[in-house]
Amino acid sequence: MARSYVHEARRRVGRRRERIRPIVERLALEHPDAVIALRFRDPVELLISVMLSAQTTDVMVNRVTERLFVKYRRPEDFLTVPLEQLEADIRPTGTFRQKARNLRGAMKMLVEDYGGEVPERLEELVRLPGVGRKTANVVAAERGATQGIVVDTHVRRLSQRLGLTRQEDPAKIERDLMRVVPRADWARFPHLLIWHGRRVCMARRPRCEDCVLSDLCPASRVSTVPLTAAPQAK
Ligand code: SF4
């Protein structure tokens, strides 16, 4: 039964290549404020903020970095304080021991290999301790050097519901999205999905009846398609 629902939903919404432009345009109108919520003044602060944002909220990171960036002004400053002090300074962001070690390692590499600057290429960013592809993509995109599409929990969930991918692995989801999303939209697309995921398409109770994508979404509950039926990519 579920298969026929999925088939009907796919037929109803049409091919993903034809849907992607209205999806982006409608989300851009719906969420004109969809930008990164982290506060930073330069690429080093951006990198540090994104590294601290794992497993916590942007609000919490901003609260911590407001003081942190007064005390630690250059990458070298992270190397001269005792590790325990750095741990205490970032403690409210959670997993602070690991984050402190990674921050130290990343700042050390910036100083030793990149003259204290944050590199732009993804291949170089992911060399930094504690920096995975998601963090690297966020940093690159915010610097105007977009090379991929950020896949976080919201992007993953919404891409699946919208039938843009049937993958589970973030790297494979990113590959699917890079094939269908116009390159000019790679930077803003994840922000649009993240804000839509927070405000409308929540994990447990998506508000399909208020969603501007309802007629473009194979998982919409406004149609007769149940959310339990996994949407299929085309
Ligand atoms: S129609 Fe429902 S499931 Fe689809 S994107 Fe909108 S809120 Fe999410």
PDB file of C-alpha atoms and ligand atoms in Angstrom:
ATOM      1  CA  MET A   1       0.000   0.000   0.000  1.00  0.00           C
ATOM      2  CA  ALA A   2       2.771   2.408   0.971  1.00  0.00           C
ATOM      3  CA  ARG A   3       4.444   1.849  -2.387  1.00  0.00           C
ATOM      4  CA  SER A   4       1.360   3.006  -4.273  1.00  0.00           C
ATOM      5  CA  TYR A   5       1.148   6.119  -2.085  1.00  0.00           C
ATOM      6  CA  VAL A   6       4.781   6.890  -2.846  1.00  0.00           C
ATOM      7  CA  HIS A   7       4.283   6.286  -6.532  1.00  0.00           C
ATOM      8  CA  GLU A   8       1.225   8.535  -6.583  1.00  0.00           C
ATOM      9  CA  ALA A   9       3.068  11.247  -4.608  1.00  0.00           C
ATOM     10  CA  ARG A  10       6.012  11.148  -7.028  1.00  0.00           C
ATOM     11  CA  ARG A  11       3.706  11.417  -9.990  1.00  0.00           C
ATOM     12  CA  ARG A  12       1.781  14.265  -8.395  1.00  0.00           C
ATOM     13  CA  VAL A  13       4.748  16.516  -7.642  1.00  0.00           C
ATOM     14  CA  GLY A  14       6.742  15.919 -10.829  1.00  0.00           C
ATOM     15  CA  ARG A  15      10.461  15.557 -11.478  1.00  0.00           C
ATOM     16  CA  ARG A  16      12.920  17.021  -8.994  1.00  0.00           C
ATOM     17  CA  ARG A  17      14.780  18.975 -11.682  1.00  0.00           C
ATOM     18  CA  GLU A  18      11.564  20.803 -12.494  1.00  0.00           C
ATOM     19  CA  ARG A  19      10.665  21.352  -8.838  1.00  0.00           C
ATOM     20  CA  ILE A  20      14.000  22.657  -7.576  1.00  0.00           C
ATOM     21  CA  ARG A  21      13.671  26.208  -8.895  1.00  0.00           C
ATOM     22  CA  PRO A  22      10.210  26.881  -7.400  1.00  0.00           C
ATOM     23  CA  ILE A  23      11.369  25.201  -4.178  1.00  0.00           C
ATOM     24  CA  VAL A  24      14.316  27.605  -3.877  1.00  0.00           C
ATOM     25  CA  GLU A  25      12.292  30.652  -4.933  1.00  0.00           C
ATOM     26  CA  ARG A  26       9.405  29.994  -2.557  1.00  0.00           C
ATOM     27  CA  LEU A  27      11.698  29.280   0.371  1.00  0.00           C
ATOM     28  CA  ALA A  28      13.679  32.459  -0.351  1.00  0.00           C
ATOM     29  CA  LEU A  29      10.447  34.476  -0.224  1.00  0.00           C
ATOM     30  CA  GLU A  30       9.286  32.669   2.911  1.00  0.00           C
ATOM     31  CA  HIS A  31      12.586  33.014   4.791  1.00  0.00           C
ATOM     32  CA  PRO A  32      14.320  36.222   3.622  1.00  0.00           C
ATOM     33  CA  ASP A  33      16.259  36.195   6.905  1.00  0.00           C
ATOM     34  CA  ALA A  34      17.735  32.722   6.334  1.00  0.00           C
ATOM     35  CA  VAL A  35      21.388  33.401   7.019  1.00  0.00           C
ATOM     36  CA  ILE A  36      23.914  31.925   9.403  1.00  0.00           C
ATOM     37  CA  ALA A  37      23.004  32.736  13.002  1.00  0.00           C
ATOM     38  CA  LEU A  38      26.570  32.577  14.342  1.00  0.00           C
ATOM     39  CA  ARG A  39      28.276  35.895  15.080  1.00  0.00           C
ATOM     40  CA  PHE A  40      31.857  36.413  13.881  1.00  0.00           C
ATOM     41  CA  ARG A  41      34.026  39.203  12.500  1.00  0.00           C
ATOM     42  CA  ASP A  42      36.644  37.368  10.470  1.00  0.00           C
ATOM     43  CA  PRO A  43      37.419  33.905   9.031  1.00  0.00           C
ATOM     44  CA  VAL A  44      39.220  32.711  12.181  1.00  0.00           C
ATOM     45  CA  GLU A  45      36.241  33.615  14.374  1.00  0.00           C
ATOM     46  CA  LEU A  46      33.948  31.966  11.819  1.00  0.00           C
ATOM     47  CA  LEU A  47      35.961  28.737  11.940  1.00  0.00           C
ATOM     48  CA  ILE A  48      36.024  28.716  15.743  1.00  0.00           C
ATOM     49  CA  SER A  49      32.269  29.406  15.977  1.00  0.00           C
ATOM     50  CA  VAL A  50      31.382  26.612  13.580  1.00  0.00           C
ATOM     51  CA  MET A  51      33.694  24.187  15.415  1.00  0.00           C
ATOM     52  CA  LEU A  52      32.003  25.090  18.715  1.00  0.00           C
ATOM     53  CA  SER A  53      28.502  24.736  17.272  1.00  0.00           C
ATOM     54  CA  ALA A  54      28.545  20.928  17.158  1.00  0.00           C
ATOM     55  CA  GLN A  55      25.910  19.456  19.490  1.00  0.00           C
ATOM     56  CA  THR A  56      24.732  22.833  20.764  1.00  0.00           C
ATOM     57  CA  THR A  57      22.704  25.861  19.691  1.00  0.00           C
ATOM     58  CA  ASP A  58      23.947  28.896  17.800  1.00  0.00           C
ATOM     59  CA  VAL A  59      22.593  31.051  20.635  1.00  0.00           C
ATOM     60  CA  MET A  60      24.821  29.244  23.114  1.00  0.00           C
ATOM     61  CA  VAL A  61      27.860  29.549  20.830  1.00  0.00           C
ATOM     62  CA  ASN A  62      27.272  33.297  20.424  1.00  0.00           C
ATOM     63  CA  ARG A  63      26.983  33.675  24.163  1.00  0.00           C
ATOM     64  CA  VAL A  64      30.327  31.922  24.700  1.00  0.00           C
ATOM     65  CA  THR A  65      32.202  33.566  21.821  1.00  0.00           C
ATOM     66  CA  GLU A  66      31.158  37.054  22.898  1.00  0.00           C
ATOM     67  CA  ARG A  67      33.646  36.702  25.758  1.00  0.00           C
ATOM     68  CA  LEU A  68      35.981  34.232  24.059  1.00  0.00           C
ATOM     69  CA  PHE A  69      36.828  36.532  21.153  1.00  0.00           C
ATOM     70  CA  VAL A  70      37.753  39.331  23.543  1.00  0.00           C
ATOM     71  CA  LYS A  71      40.193  37.089  25.365  1.00  0.00           C
ATOM     72  CA  TYR A  72      41.557  35.156  22.353  1.00  0.00           C
ATOM     73  CA  ARG A  73      42.229  37.583  19.519  1.00  0.00           C
ATOM     74  CA  ARG A  74      44.646  35.590  17.347  1.00  0.00           C
ATOM     75  CA  PRO A  75      45.187  31.849  16.677  1.00  0.00           C
ATOM     76  CA  GLU A  76      48.395  32.039  18.764  1.00  0.00           C
ATOM     77  CA  ASP A  77      46.369  33.005  21.841  1.00  0.00           C
ATOM     78  CA  PHE A  78      44.782  29.546  21.879  1.00  0.00           C
ATOM     79  CA  LEU A  79      48.228  27.965  22.155  1.00  0.00           C
ATOM     80  CA  THR A  80      49.554  29.987  25.070  1.00  0.00           C
ATOM     81  CA  VAL A  81      46.845  29.316  27.682  1.00  0.00           C
ATOM     82  CA  PRO A  82      46.734  26.052  29.644  1.00  0.00           C
ATOM     83  CA  LEU A  83      44.375  23.526  28.045  1.00  0.00           C
ATOM     84  CA  GLU A  84      42.264  23.479  31.223  1.00  0.00           C
ATOM     85  CA  GLN A  85      41.709  27.216  30.916  1.00  0.00           C
ATOM     86  CA  LEU A  86      40.532  26.898  27.319  1.00  0.00           C
ATOM     87  CA  GLU A  87      38.244  24.032  28.356  1.00  0.00           C
ATOM     88  CA  ALA A  88      36.712  26.226  31.065  1.00  0.00           C
ATOM     89  CA  ASP A  89      36.211  29.098  28.611  1.00  0.00           C
ATOM     90  CA  ILE A  90      34.195  26.979  26.163  1.00  0.00           C
ATOM     91  CA  ARG A  91      32.578  24.602  28.644  1.00  0.00           C
ATOM     92  CA  PRO A  92      28.924  25.738  28.123  1.00  0.00           C
ATOM     93  CA  THR A  93      29.074  24.565  24.481  1.00  0.00           C
ATOM     94  CA  GLY A  94      29.356  20.922  25.607  1.00  0.00           C
ATOM     95  CA  THR A  95      31.913  18.211  24.714  1.00  0.00           C
ATOM     96  CA  PHE A  96      34.372  20.903  25.760  1.00  0.00           C
ATOM     97  CA  ARG A  97      37.404  18.672  26.263  1.00  0.00           C
ATOM     98  CA  GLN A  98      37.303  17.387  22.714  1.00  0.00           C
ATOM     99  CA  LYS A  99      36.453  20.820  21.339  1.00  0.00           C
ATOM    100  CA  ALA A 100      39.353  22.403  23.241  1.00  0.00           C
ATOM    101  CA  ARG A 101      41.786  19.808  21.873  1.00  0.00           C
ATOM    102  CA  ASN A 102      40.489  20.304  18.343  1.00  0.00           C
ATOM    103  CA  LEU A 103      40.599  24.087  18.628  1.00  0.00           C
ATOM    104  CA  ARG A 104      44.192  23.930  19.831  1.00  0.00           C
ATOM    105  CA  GLY A 105      45.124  21.577  16.996  1.00  0.00           C
ATOM    106  CA  ALA A 106      43.374  23.668  14.350  1.00  0.00           C
ATOM    107  CA  MET A 107      44.875  26.959  15.567  1.00  0.00           C
ATOM    108  CA  LYS A 108      48.320  25.340  15.691  1.00  0.00           C
ATOM    109  CA  MET A 109      47.988  24.225  12.079  1.00  0.00           C
ATOM    110  CA  LEU A 110      46.760  27.666  11.020  1.00  0.00           C
ATOM    111  CA  VAL A 111      49.830  29.239  12.607  1.00  0.00           C
ATOM    112  CA  GLU A 112      52.355  26.695  11.366  1.00  0.00           C
ATOM    113  CA  ASP A 113      51.019  25.896   7.884  1.00  0.00           C
ATOM    114  CA  TYR A 114      48.893  28.833   6.803  1.00  0.00           C
ATOM    115  CA  GLY A 115      50.499  31.933   8.331  1.00  0.00           C
ATOM    116  CA  GLY A 116      47.614  32.345  10.782  1.00  0.00           C
ATOM    117  CA  GLU A 117      45.009  32.533   7.981  1.00  0.00           C
ATOM    118  CA  VAL A 118      42.081  30.174   7.331  1.00  0.00           C
ATOM    119  CA  PRO A 119      42.554  28.335   4.010  1.00  0.00           C
ATOM    120  CA  GLU A 120      39.777  28.504   1.406  1.00  0.00           C
ATOM    121  CA  ARG A 121      39.954  25.098  -0.254  1.00  0.00           C
ATOM    122  CA  LEU A 122      37.831  22.284   1.214  1.00  0.00           C
ATOM    123  CA  GLU A 123      40.744  19.834   0.911  1.00  0.00           C
ATOM    124  CA  GLU A 124      42.831  22.106   3.150  1.00  0.00           C
ATOM    125  CA  LEU A 125      40.042  22.917   5.598  1.00  0.00           C
ATOM    126  CA  VAL A 126      39.323  19.248   6.290  1.00  0.00           C
ATOM    127  CA  ARG A 127      42.999  18.745   7.213  1.00  0.00           C
ATOM    128  CA  LEU A 128      42.426  20.882  10.314  1.00  0.00           C
ATOM    129  CA  PRO A 129      41.804  18.804  13.465  1.00  0.00           C
ATOM    130  CA  GLY A 130      38.091  18.556  14.254  1.00  0.00           C
ATOM    131  CA  VAL A 131      37.020  19.966  10.883  1.00  0.00           C
ATOM    132  CA  GLY A 132      34.823  17.625   8.846  1.00  0.00           C
ATOM    133  CA  ARG A 133      33.208  18.253   5.499  1.00  0.00           C
ATOM    134  CA  LYS A 134      30.150  19.963   7.006  1.00  0.00           C
ATOM    135  CA  THR A 135      32.221  22.484   8.971  1.00  0.00           C
ATOM    136  CA  ALA A 136      34.491  23.034   5.970  1.00  0.00           C
ATOM    137  CA  ASN A 137      31.497  23.654   3.703  1.00  0.00           C
ATOM    138  CA  VAL A 138      29.983  26.185   6.129  1.00  0.00           C
ATOM    139  CA  VAL A 139      33.274  28.071   6.448  1.00  0.00           C
ATOM    140  CA  ALA A 140      33.932  28.079   2.697  1.00  0.00           C
ATOM    141  CA  ALA A 141      30.385  29.187   1.855  1.00  0.00           C
ATOM    142  CA  GLU A 142      30.371  32.044   4.366  1.00  0.00           C
ATOM    143  CA  ARG A 143      33.613  33.307   2.838  1.00  0.00           C
ATOM    144  CA  GLY A 144      32.120  33.305  -0.650  1.00  0.00           C
ATOM    145  CA  ALA A 145      34.176  30.293  -1.723  1.00  0.00           C
ATOM    146  CA  THR A 146      31.348  27.746  -1.909  1.00  0.00           C
ATOM    147  CA  GLN A 147      32.485  24.327  -3.080  1.00  0.00           C
ATOM    148  CA  GLY A 148      29.708  22.054  -1.871  1.00  0.00           C
ATOM    149  CA  ILE A 149      26.380  22.001  -0.037  1.00  0.00           C
ATOM    150  CA  VAL A 150      26.169  21.866   3.748  1.00  0.00           C
ATOM    151  CA  VAL A 151      24.242  18.807   4.944  1.00  0.00           C
ATOM    152  CA  ASP A 152      23.115  18.965   8.561  1.00  0.00           C
ATOM    153  CA  THR A 153      20.199  17.229  10.238  1.00  0.00           C
ATOM    154  CA  HIS A 154      17.607  19.669   8.796  1.00  0.00           C
ATOM    155  CA  VAL A 155      19.030  19.547   5.270  1.00  0.00           C
ATOM    156  CA  ARG A 156      19.053  15.771   5.413  1.00  0.00           C
ATOM    157  CA  ARG A 157      15.466  15.481   6.657  1.00  0.00           C
ATOM    158  CA  LEU A 158      13.987  18.040   4.266  1.00  0.00           C
ATOM    159  CA  SER A 159      15.924  16.771   1.240  1.00  0.00           C
ATOM    160  CA  GLN A 160      14.533  13.323   1.900  1.00  0.00           C
ATOM    161  CA  ARG A 161      10.974  14.515   2.456  1.00  0.00           C
ATOM    162  CA  LEU A 162      11.108  16.683  -0.649  1.00  0.00           C
ATOM    163  CA  GLY A 163      12.255  13.676  -2.646  1.00  0.00           C
ATOM    164  CA  LEU A 164      15.576  15.302  -3.615  1.00  0.00           C
ATOM    165  CA  THR A 165      17.524  12.286  -2.378  1.00  0.00           C
ATOM    166  CA  ARG A 166      16.893   8.795  -1.097  1.00  0.00           C
ATOM    167  CA  GLN A 167      20.292   8.542   0.555  1.00  0.00           C
ATOM    168  CA  GLU A 168      21.033   8.482   4.292  1.00  0.00           C
ATOM    169  CA  ASP A 169      24.748   9.210   4.225  1.00  0.00           C
ATOM    170  CA  PRO A 170      25.491  12.988   4.302  1.00  0.00           C
ATOM    171  CA  ALA A 171      28.214  12.720   1.635  1.00  0.00           C
ATOM    172  CA  LYS A 172      25.828  10.940  -0.736  1.00  0.00           C
ATOM    173  CA  ILE A 173      23.016  13.394   0.039  1.00  0.00           C
ATOM    174  CA  GLU A 174      25.397  16.247  -0.763  1.00  0.00           C
ATOM    175  CA  ARG A 175      26.284  14.612  -4.069  1.00  0.00           C
ATOM    176  CA  ASP A 176      22.591  14.268  -4.992  1.00  0.00           C
ATOM    177  CA  LEU A 177      21.901  17.888  -4.072  1.00  0.00           C
ATOM    178  CA  MET A 178      24.898  19.151  -6.042  1.00  0.00           C
ATOM    179  CA  ARG A 179      23.455  17.446  -9.124  1.00  0.00           C
ATOM    180  CA  VAL A 180      20.048  19.095  -8.847  1.00  0.00           C
ATOM    181  CA  VAL A 181      20.513  22.464  -7.080  1.00  0.00           C
ATOM    182  CA  PRO A 182      21.830  25.229  -9.378  1.00  0.00           C
ATOM    183  CA  ARG A 183      25.409  26.091  -8.432  1.00  0.00           C
ATOM    184  CA  ALA A 184      24.521  29.715  -7.765  1.00  0.00           C
ATOM    185  CA  ASP A 185      22.204  28.495  -4.973  1.00  0.00           C
ATOM    186  CA  TRP A 186      24.609  26.102  -3.218  1.00  0.00           C
ATOM    187  CA  ALA A 187      25.410  28.590  -0.445  1.00  0.00           C
ATOM    188  CA  ARG A 188      21.874  29.716   0.409  1.00  0.00           C
ATOM    189  CA  PHE A 189      20.059  26.415  -0.175  1.00  0.00           C
ATOM    190  CA  PRO A 190      21.077  24.821   3.160  1.00  0.00           C
ATOM    191  CA  HIS A 191      20.138  27.992   5.066  1.00  0.00           C
ATOM    192  CA  LEU A 192      16.704  27.927   3.446  1.00  0.00           C
ATOM    193  CA  LEU A 193      16.182  24.275   4.387  1.00  0.00           C
ATOM    194  CA  ILE A 194      17.514  24.808   7.910  1.00  0.00           C
ATOM    195  CA  TRP A 195      15.148  27.718   8.611  1.00  0.00           C
ATOM    196  CA  HIS A 196      12.223  25.929   6.976  1.00  0.00           C
ATOM    197  CA  GLY A 197      13.057  22.875   9.053  1.00  0.00           C
ATOM    198  CA  ARG A 198      13.059  24.921  12.250  1.00  0.00           C
ATOM    199  CA  ARG A 199       9.906  26.889  11.525  1.00  0.00           C
ATOM    200  CA  VAL A 200       7.645  24.642   9.440  1.00  0.00           C
ATOM    201  CA  CYS A 201       8.987  21.201   8.552  1.00  0.00           C
ATOM    202  CA  MET A 202       9.910  20.062  12.039  1.00  0.00           C
ATOM    203  CA  ALA A 203      11.158  16.544  12.614  1.00  0.00           C
ATOM    204  CA  ARG A 204       8.187  15.275  14.624  1.00  0.00           C
ATOM    205  CA  ARG A 205       5.279  17.469  13.563  1.00  0.00           C
ATOM    206  CA  PRO A 206       5.754  19.073  10.166  1.00  0.00           C
ATOM    207  CA  ARG A 207       3.170  21.793   9.540  1.00  0.00           C
ATOM    208  CA  CYS A 208       2.303  20.725   5.996  1.00  0.00           C
ATOM    209  CA  GLU A 209      -0.948  22.692   6.066  1.00  0.00           C
ATOM    210  CA  ASP A 210       1.094  25.921   6.438  1.00  0.00           C
ATOM    211  CA  CYS A 211       3.907  24.924   4.075  1.00  0.00           C
ATOM    212  CA  VAL A 212       4.555  26.817   0.846  1.00  0.00           C
ATOM    213  CA  LEU A 213       6.020  23.642  -0.659  1.00  0.00           C
ATOM    214  CA  SER A 214       3.003  21.473  -0.038  1.00  0.00           C
ATOM    215  CA  ASP A 215       2.163  20.953  -3.723  1.00  0.00           C
ATOM    216  CA  LEU A 216       5.826  20.244  -4.543  1.00  0.00           C
ATOM    217  CA  CYS A 217       6.483  17.790  -1.718  1.00  0.00           C
ATOM    218  CA  PRO A 218       5.849  14.049  -2.028  1.00  0.00           C
ATOM    219  CA  ALA A 219       5.732  13.765   1.776  1.00  0.00           C
ATOM    220  CA  SER A 220       3.075  16.450   2.247  1.00  0.00           C
ATOM    221  CA  ARG A 221       0.325  15.454   4.624  1.00  0.00           C
ATOM    222  CA  VAL A 222      -2.010  17.851   2.873  1.00  0.00           C
ATOM    223  CA  SER A 223      -2.201  15.346   0.077  1.00  0.00           C
ATOM    224  CA  THR A 224      -3.123  11.826   1.134  1.00  0.00           C
ATOM    225  CA  VAL A 225       0.498  10.742   1.385  1.00  0.00           C
ATOM    226  CA  PRO A 226       1.576   9.602   4.871  1.00  0.00           C
ATOM    227  CA  LEU A 227       4.928  10.880   6.168  1.00  0.00           C
ATOM    228  CA  THR A 228       5.916   7.348   7.035  1.00  0.00           C
ATOM    229  CA  ALA A 229       6.132   6.540   3.323  1.00  0.00           C
ATOM    230  CA  ALA A 230       9.677   7.451   2.374  1.00  0.00           C
ATOM    231  CA  PRO A 231       9.748   9.886  -0.554  1.00  0.00           C
ATOM    232  CA  GLN A 232      11.754   8.649  -3.519  1.00  0.00           C
ATOM    233  CA  ALA A 233      14.230  10.632  -5.573  1.00  0.00           C
ATOM    234  CA  LYS A 234      13.764  10.718  -9.326  1.00  0.00           C
TER     235      LYS A 234
HETATM  236  S1  SF4 B   1       4.875  19.721   2.807  1.00  0.00           S
HETATM  237 FE1  SF4 B   1       5.208  18.955   4.890  1.00  0.00          FE
HETATM  238  S2  SF4 B   1       6.808  17.391   4.725  1.00  0.00           S
HETATM  239 FE2  SF4 B   1       6.839  18.620   2.823  1.00  0.00          FE
HETATM  240  S3  SF4 B   1       8.380  20.232   3.186  1.00  0.00           S
HETATM  241 FE3  SF4 B   1       6.380  21.074   3.763  1.00  0.00          FE
HETATM  242  S4  SF4 B   1       6.177  20.669   5.973  1.00  0.00           S
HETATM  243 FE4  SF4 B   1       7.814  19.349   5.178  1.00  0.00          FE
END
